[in-house]
Tab-separated table of N, CA, C and O in Angstrom:
chain	number	residue	atom	x	y	z
U	1	UNK	N	78.449	98.157	122.811
U	1	UNK	CA	79.490	97.157	122.630
U	1	UNK	C	80.072	96.755	123.979
U	1	UNK	O	80.461	95.633	124.172
U	2	UNK	N	80.156	97.681	124.858
U	2	UNK	CA	80.561	97.397	126.223
U	2	UNK	C	81.900	96.672	126.324
U	2	UNK	O	82.035	95.686	127.001
U	3	UNK	N	82.859	97.176	125.616
U	3	UNK	CA	84.212	96.615	125.639
U	3	UNK	C	84.230	95.126	125.289
U	3	UNK	O	84.754	94.308	126.026
U	4	UNK	N	83.662	94.796	124.150
U	4	UNK	CA	83.665	93.419	123.695
U	4	UNK	C	85.050	92.961	123.261
U	4	UNK	O	85.295	91.772	123.130
U	5	UNK	N	85.953	93.911	123.020
U	5	UNK	CA	87.330	93.546	122.713
U	5	UNK	C	88.238	94.163	123.765
U	5	UNK	O	87.880	95.129	124.428
U	6	UNK	N	89.410	93.587	123.907
U	6	UNK	CA	90.373	94.089	124.890
U	6	UNK	C	91.297	95.102	124.232
U	6	UNK	O	91.325	95.238	123.009
U	7	UNK	N	92.073	95.788	125.040
U	7	UNK	CA	93.034	96.747	124.497
U	7	UNK	C	94.063	96.028	123.619
U	7	UNK	O	94.486	96.551	122.591
U	8	UNK	N	94.432	94.810	124.000
U	8	UNK	CA	95.374	94.027	123.198
U	8	UNK	C	94.778	93.692	121.841
U	8	UNK	O	95.450	93.809	120.811
U	9	UNK	N	93.506	93.296	121.826
U	9	UNK	CA	92.839	92.991	120.563
U	9	UNK	C	92.697	94.245	119.702
U	9	UNK	O	92.883	94.194	118.487
U	10	UNK	N	92.382	95.363	120.324
U	10	UNK	CA	92.255	96.620	119.579
U	10	UNK	C	93.593	96.994	118.947
U	10	UNK	O	93.648	97.386	117.778
U	11	UNK	N	94.671	96.856	119.695
U	11	UNK	CA	96.003	97.165	119.165
U	11	UNK	C	96.372	96.217	118.029
U	11	UNK	O	96.921	96.647	117.005
U	12	UNK	N	96.059	94.948	118.181
U	12	UNK	CA	96.363	93.967	117.143
U	12	UNK	C	95.577	94.262	115.863
U	12	UNK	O	96.119	94.214	114.761
U	13	UNK	N	94.313	94.596	116.002
U	13	UNK	CA	93.483	94.905	114.836
U	13	UNK	C	93.956	96.180	114.148
U	13	UNK	O	93.968	96.265	112.921
U	14	UNK	N	94.360	97.164	114.921
U	14	UNK	CA	94.885	98.393	114.331
U	14	UNK	C	96.177	98.098	113.563
U	14	UNK	O	96.395	98.627	112.469
U	15	UNK	N	97.013	97.252	114.127
U	15	UNK	CA	98.259	96.878	113.447
U	15	UNK	C	97.958	96.118	112.155
U	15	UNK	O	98.590	96.360	111.118
U	16	UNK	N	97.006	95.196	112.188
U	16	UNK	CA	96.625	94.455	110.991
U	16	UNK	C	96.112	95.403	109.906
U	16	UNK	O	96.455	95.252	108.727
U	17	UNK	N	95.310	96.373	110.305
U	17	UNK	CA	94.794	97.352	109.340
U	17	UNK	C	95.938	98.156	108.734
U	17	UNK	O	95.941	98.435	107.532
U	18	UNK	N	96.915	98.519	109.551
U	18	UNK	CA	98.073	99.261	109.048
U	18	UNK	C	98.851	98.436	108.027
U	18	UNK	O	99.249	98.952	106.974
U	19	UNK	N	99.047	97.154	108.304
U	19	UNK	CA	99.773	96.284	107.375
U	19	UNK	C	99.026	96.179	106.048
U	19	UNK	O	99.636	96.239	104.973
U	20	UNK	N	97.719	96.056	106.119
U	20	UNK	CA	96.913	95.974	104.892
U	20	UNK	C	97.048	97.270	104.091
U	20	UNK	O	97.204	97.241	102.862
U	21	UNK	N	96.999	98.400	104.766
U	21	UNK	CA	97.147	99.687	104.066
U	21	UNK	C	98.526	99.814	103.429
U	21	UNK	O	98.655	100.316	102.300
U	22	UNK	N	99.562	99.361	104.103
U	22	UNK	CA	100.911	99.378	103.528
U	22	UNK	C	100.982	98.493	102.289
U	22	UNK	O	101.618	98.844	101.289
U	23	UNK	N	100.311	97.333	102.351
U	23	UNK	CA	100.277	96.438	101.204
U	23	UNK	C	99.587	97.112	100.018
U	23	UNK	O	100.055	97.027	98.881
U	24	UNK	N	98.506	97.819	100.276
U	24	UNK	CA	97.786	98.513	99.204
U	24	UNK	C	98.641	99.617	98.597
U	24	UNK	O	98.585	99.857	97.386
U	25	UNK	N	99.430	100.298	99.422
U	25	UNK	CA	100.325	101.337	98.906
U	25	UNK	C	101.419	100.740	98.020
U	25	UNK	O	101.818	101.335	97.019
U	26	UNK	N	101.904	99.565	98.391
U	26	UNK	CA	102.994	98.933	97.670
U	26	UNK	C	102.539	98.298	96.362
U	26	UNK	O	103.259	98.326	95.369
U	27	UNK	N	101.346	97.716	96.372
U	27	UNK	CA	100.834	97.003	95.196
U	27	UNK	C	99.484	97.566	94.747
U	27	UNK	O	98.501	96.832	94.659
U	28	UNK	N	99.401	98.848	94.442
U	28	UNK	CA	98.087	99.450	94.162
U	28	UNK	C	97.401	98.938	92.908
U	28	UNK	O	96.184	98.920	92.846
U	29	UNK	N	98.155	98.504	91.919
U	29	UNK	CA	97.547	98.095	90.644
U	29	UNK	C	97.619	96.597	90.390
U	29	UNK	O	97.378	96.154	89.277
U	30	UNK	N	97.962	95.820	91.391
U	30	UNK	CA	98.142	94.394	91.181
U	30	UNK	C	97.008	93.559	91.750
U	30	UNK	O	97.129	92.350	91.845
U	31	UNK	N	95.902	94.185	92.099
U	31	UNK	CA	94.778	93.449	92.664
U	31	UNK	C	93.556	93.590	91.770
U	31	UNK	O	93.304	94.653	91.220
U	32	UNK	N	92.835	92.490	91.678
U	32	UNK	CA	91.581	92.513	90.929
U	32	UNK	C	90.525	93.242	91.765
U	32	UNK	O	90.678	93.405	92.986
U	33	UNK	N	89.464	93.680	91.105
U	33	UNK	CA	88.390	94.390	91.810
U	33	UNK	C	87.821	93.563	92.955
U	33	UNK	O	87.561	94.083	94.037
U	34	UNK	N	87.647	92.275	92.736
U	34	UNK	CA	87.089	91.411	93.786
U	34	UNK	C	88.024	91.341	94.994
U	34	UNK	O	87.576	91.290	96.143
U	35	UNK	N	89.333	91.349	94.736
U	35	UNK	CA	90.302	91.336	95.837
U	35	UNK	C	90.254	92.653	96.609
U	35	UNK	O	90.338	92.658	97.845
U	36	UNK	N	90.135	93.757	95.900
U	36	UNK	CA	90.042	95.065	96.562
U	36	UNK	C	88.784	95.166	97.419
U	36	UNK	O	88.819	95.732	98.511
U	37	UNK	N	87.684	94.607	96.937
U	37	UNK	CA	86.442	94.614	97.719
U	37	UNK	C	86.634	93.799	98.993
U	37	UNK	O	86.224	94.226	100.082
U	38	UNK	N	87.279	92.654	98.893
U	38	UNK	CA	87.539	91.825	100.071
U	38	UNK	C	88.434	92.555	101.070
U	38	UNK	O	88.186	92.528	102.284
U	39	UNK	N	89.456	93.227	100.570
U	39	UNK	CA	90.370	93.981	101.440
U	39	UNK	C	89.635	95.139	102.108
U	39	UNK	O	89.808	95.393	103.308
U	40	UNK	N	88.799	95.843	101.352
U	40	UNK	CA	88.041	96.960	101.925
U	40	UNK	C	87.099	96.476	103.021
U	40	UNK	O	86.966	97.121	104.066
U	41	UNK	N	86.472	95.331	102.808
U	41	UNK	CA	85.577	94.760	103.823
U	41	UNK	C	86.361	94.393	105.075
U	41	UNK	O	85.923	94.672	106.200
U	42	UNK	N	87.520	93.783	104.892
U	42	UNK	CA	88.364	93.424	106.034
U	42	UNK	C	88.797	94.666	106.799
U	42	UNK	O	88.734	94.709	108.034
U	43	UNK	N	89.219	95.696	106.083
U	43	UNK	CA	89.631	96.942	106.747
U	43	UNK	C	88.480	97.563	107.535
U	43	UNK	O	88.670	98.060	108.645
U	44	UNK	N	87.284	97.540	106.949
U	44	UNK	CA	86.115	98.089	107.643
U	44	UNK	C	85.872	97.350	108.944
U	44	UNK	O	85.623	97.950	109.986
U	45	UNK	N	85.960	96.027	108.905
U	45	UNK	CA	85.739	95.233	110.128
U	45	UNK	C	86.815	95.503	111.171
U	45	UNK	O	86.519	95.679	112.356
U	46	UNK	N	88.058	95.524	110.733
U	46	UNK	CA	89.160	95.749	111.671
U	46	UNK	C	89.092	97.140	112.296
U	46	UNK	O	89.206	97.298	113.513
U	47	UNK	N	88.935	98.158	111.471
U	47	UNK	CA	88.958	99.523	111.994
U	47	UNK	C	87.665	99.902	112.698
U	47	UNK	O	87.680	100.724	113.610
U	48	UNK	N	86.557	99.305	112.296
U	48	UNK	CA	85.279	99.595	112.953
U	48	UNK	C	85.297	99.181	114.407
U	48	UNK	O	84.893	99.939	115.295
U	49	UNK	N	85.782	97.970	114.692
U	49	UNK	CA	85.858	97.485	116.068
U	49	UNK	C	86.787	98.356	116.909
U	49	UNK	O	86.493	98.680	118.052
U	50	UNK	N	87.918	98.717	116.312
U	50	UNK	CA	88.880	99.549	117.045
U	50	UNK	C	88.293	100.933	117.305
U	50	UNK	O	88.419	101.477	118.402
U	51	UNK	N	87.623	101.480	116.330
U	51	UNK	CA	87.010	102.801	116.474
U	51	UNK	C	85.971	102.808	117.593
U	51	UNK	O	85.967	103.699	118.446
U	52	UNK	N	85.108	101.808	117.598
U	52	UNK	CA	84.083	101.709	118.646
U	52	UNK	C	84.743	101.566	120.007
U	52	UNK	O	84.349	102.212	120.983
U	53	UNK	N	85.784	100.744	120.080
U	53	UNK	CA	86.468	100.540	121.353
U	53	UNK	C	87.075	101.853	121.852
U	53	UNK	O	86.942	102.192	123.027
U	54	UNK	N	87.734	102.580	120.955
U	54	UNK	CA	88.360	103.841	121.351
U	54	UNK	C	87.323	104.873	121.801
U	54	UNK	O	87.548	105.605	122.774
U	55	UNK	N	86.196	104.945	121.107
U	55	UNK	CA	85.132	105.881	121.484
U	55	UNK	C	84.600	105.539	122.867
U	55	UNK	O	84.406	106.420	123.714
U	56	UNK	N	84.376	104.248	123.122
U	56	UNK	CA	83.887	103.828	124.441
U	56	UNK	C	84.917	104.109	125.529
U	56	UNK	O	84.576	104.562	126.620
U	57	UNK	N	86.166	103.833	125.230
U	57	UNK	CA	87.230	104.084	126.215
U	57	UNK	C	87.325	105.573	126.522
U	57	UNK	O	87.477	105.968	127.683
U	58	UNK	N	87.210	106.385	125.507
U	58	UNK	CA	87.243	107.833	125.690
U	58	UNK	C	86.075	108.287	126.566
U	58	UNK	O	86.247	109.116	127.461
U	59	UNK	N	84.903	107.732	126.327
U	59	UNK	CA	83.724	108.082	127.127
U	59	UNK	C	83.895	107.648	128.574
U	59	UNK	O	83.533	108.385	129.503
U	60	UNK	N	84.454	106.457	128.793
U	60	UNK	CA	84.665	105.968	130.149
U	60	UNK	C	85.654	106.844	130.916
U	60	UNK	O	85.520	107.045	132.124
U	61	UNK	N	86.627	107.366	130.226
U	61	UNK	CA	87.637	108.215	130.865
U	61	UNK	C	87.179	109.665	130.980
U	61	UNK	O	87.873	110.478	131.573
U	62	UNK	N	86.066	109.969	130.353
U	62	UNK	CA	85.551	111.335	130.404
U	62	UNK	C	86.337	112.314	129.585
U	62	UNK	O	86.298	113.515	129.829
U	63	UNK	N	87.039	111.814	128.578
U	63	UNK	CA	87.839	112.685	127.730
U	63	UNK	C	86.984	113.258	126.617
U	63	UNK	O	86.063	112.628	126.130
U	64	UNK	N	87.332	114.449	126.197
U	64	UNK	CA	86.640	115.093	125.084
U	64	UNK	C	87.605	115.249	123.936
U	64	UNK	O	88.797	115.452	124.141
U	65	UNK	N	87.061	115.169	122.713
U	65	UNK	CA	87.944	115.299	121.547
U	65	UNK	C	88.191	116.735	121.198
U	65	UNK	O	87.702	117.660	121.695
């Protein structure tokens, strides 16, 4: 991936994912299955990019988990 996103973009995507998760906690039974699938896909995209970015950043800094 080679840092295809910036730290600002990673932070924004993480925040968006958090807001979506809060929405799911607040309205757990008010969404149709198709809406939940769309939300799950969006969360996967948002968190996947952030996860890859964090792993690469950790590797660049030589940090170990």
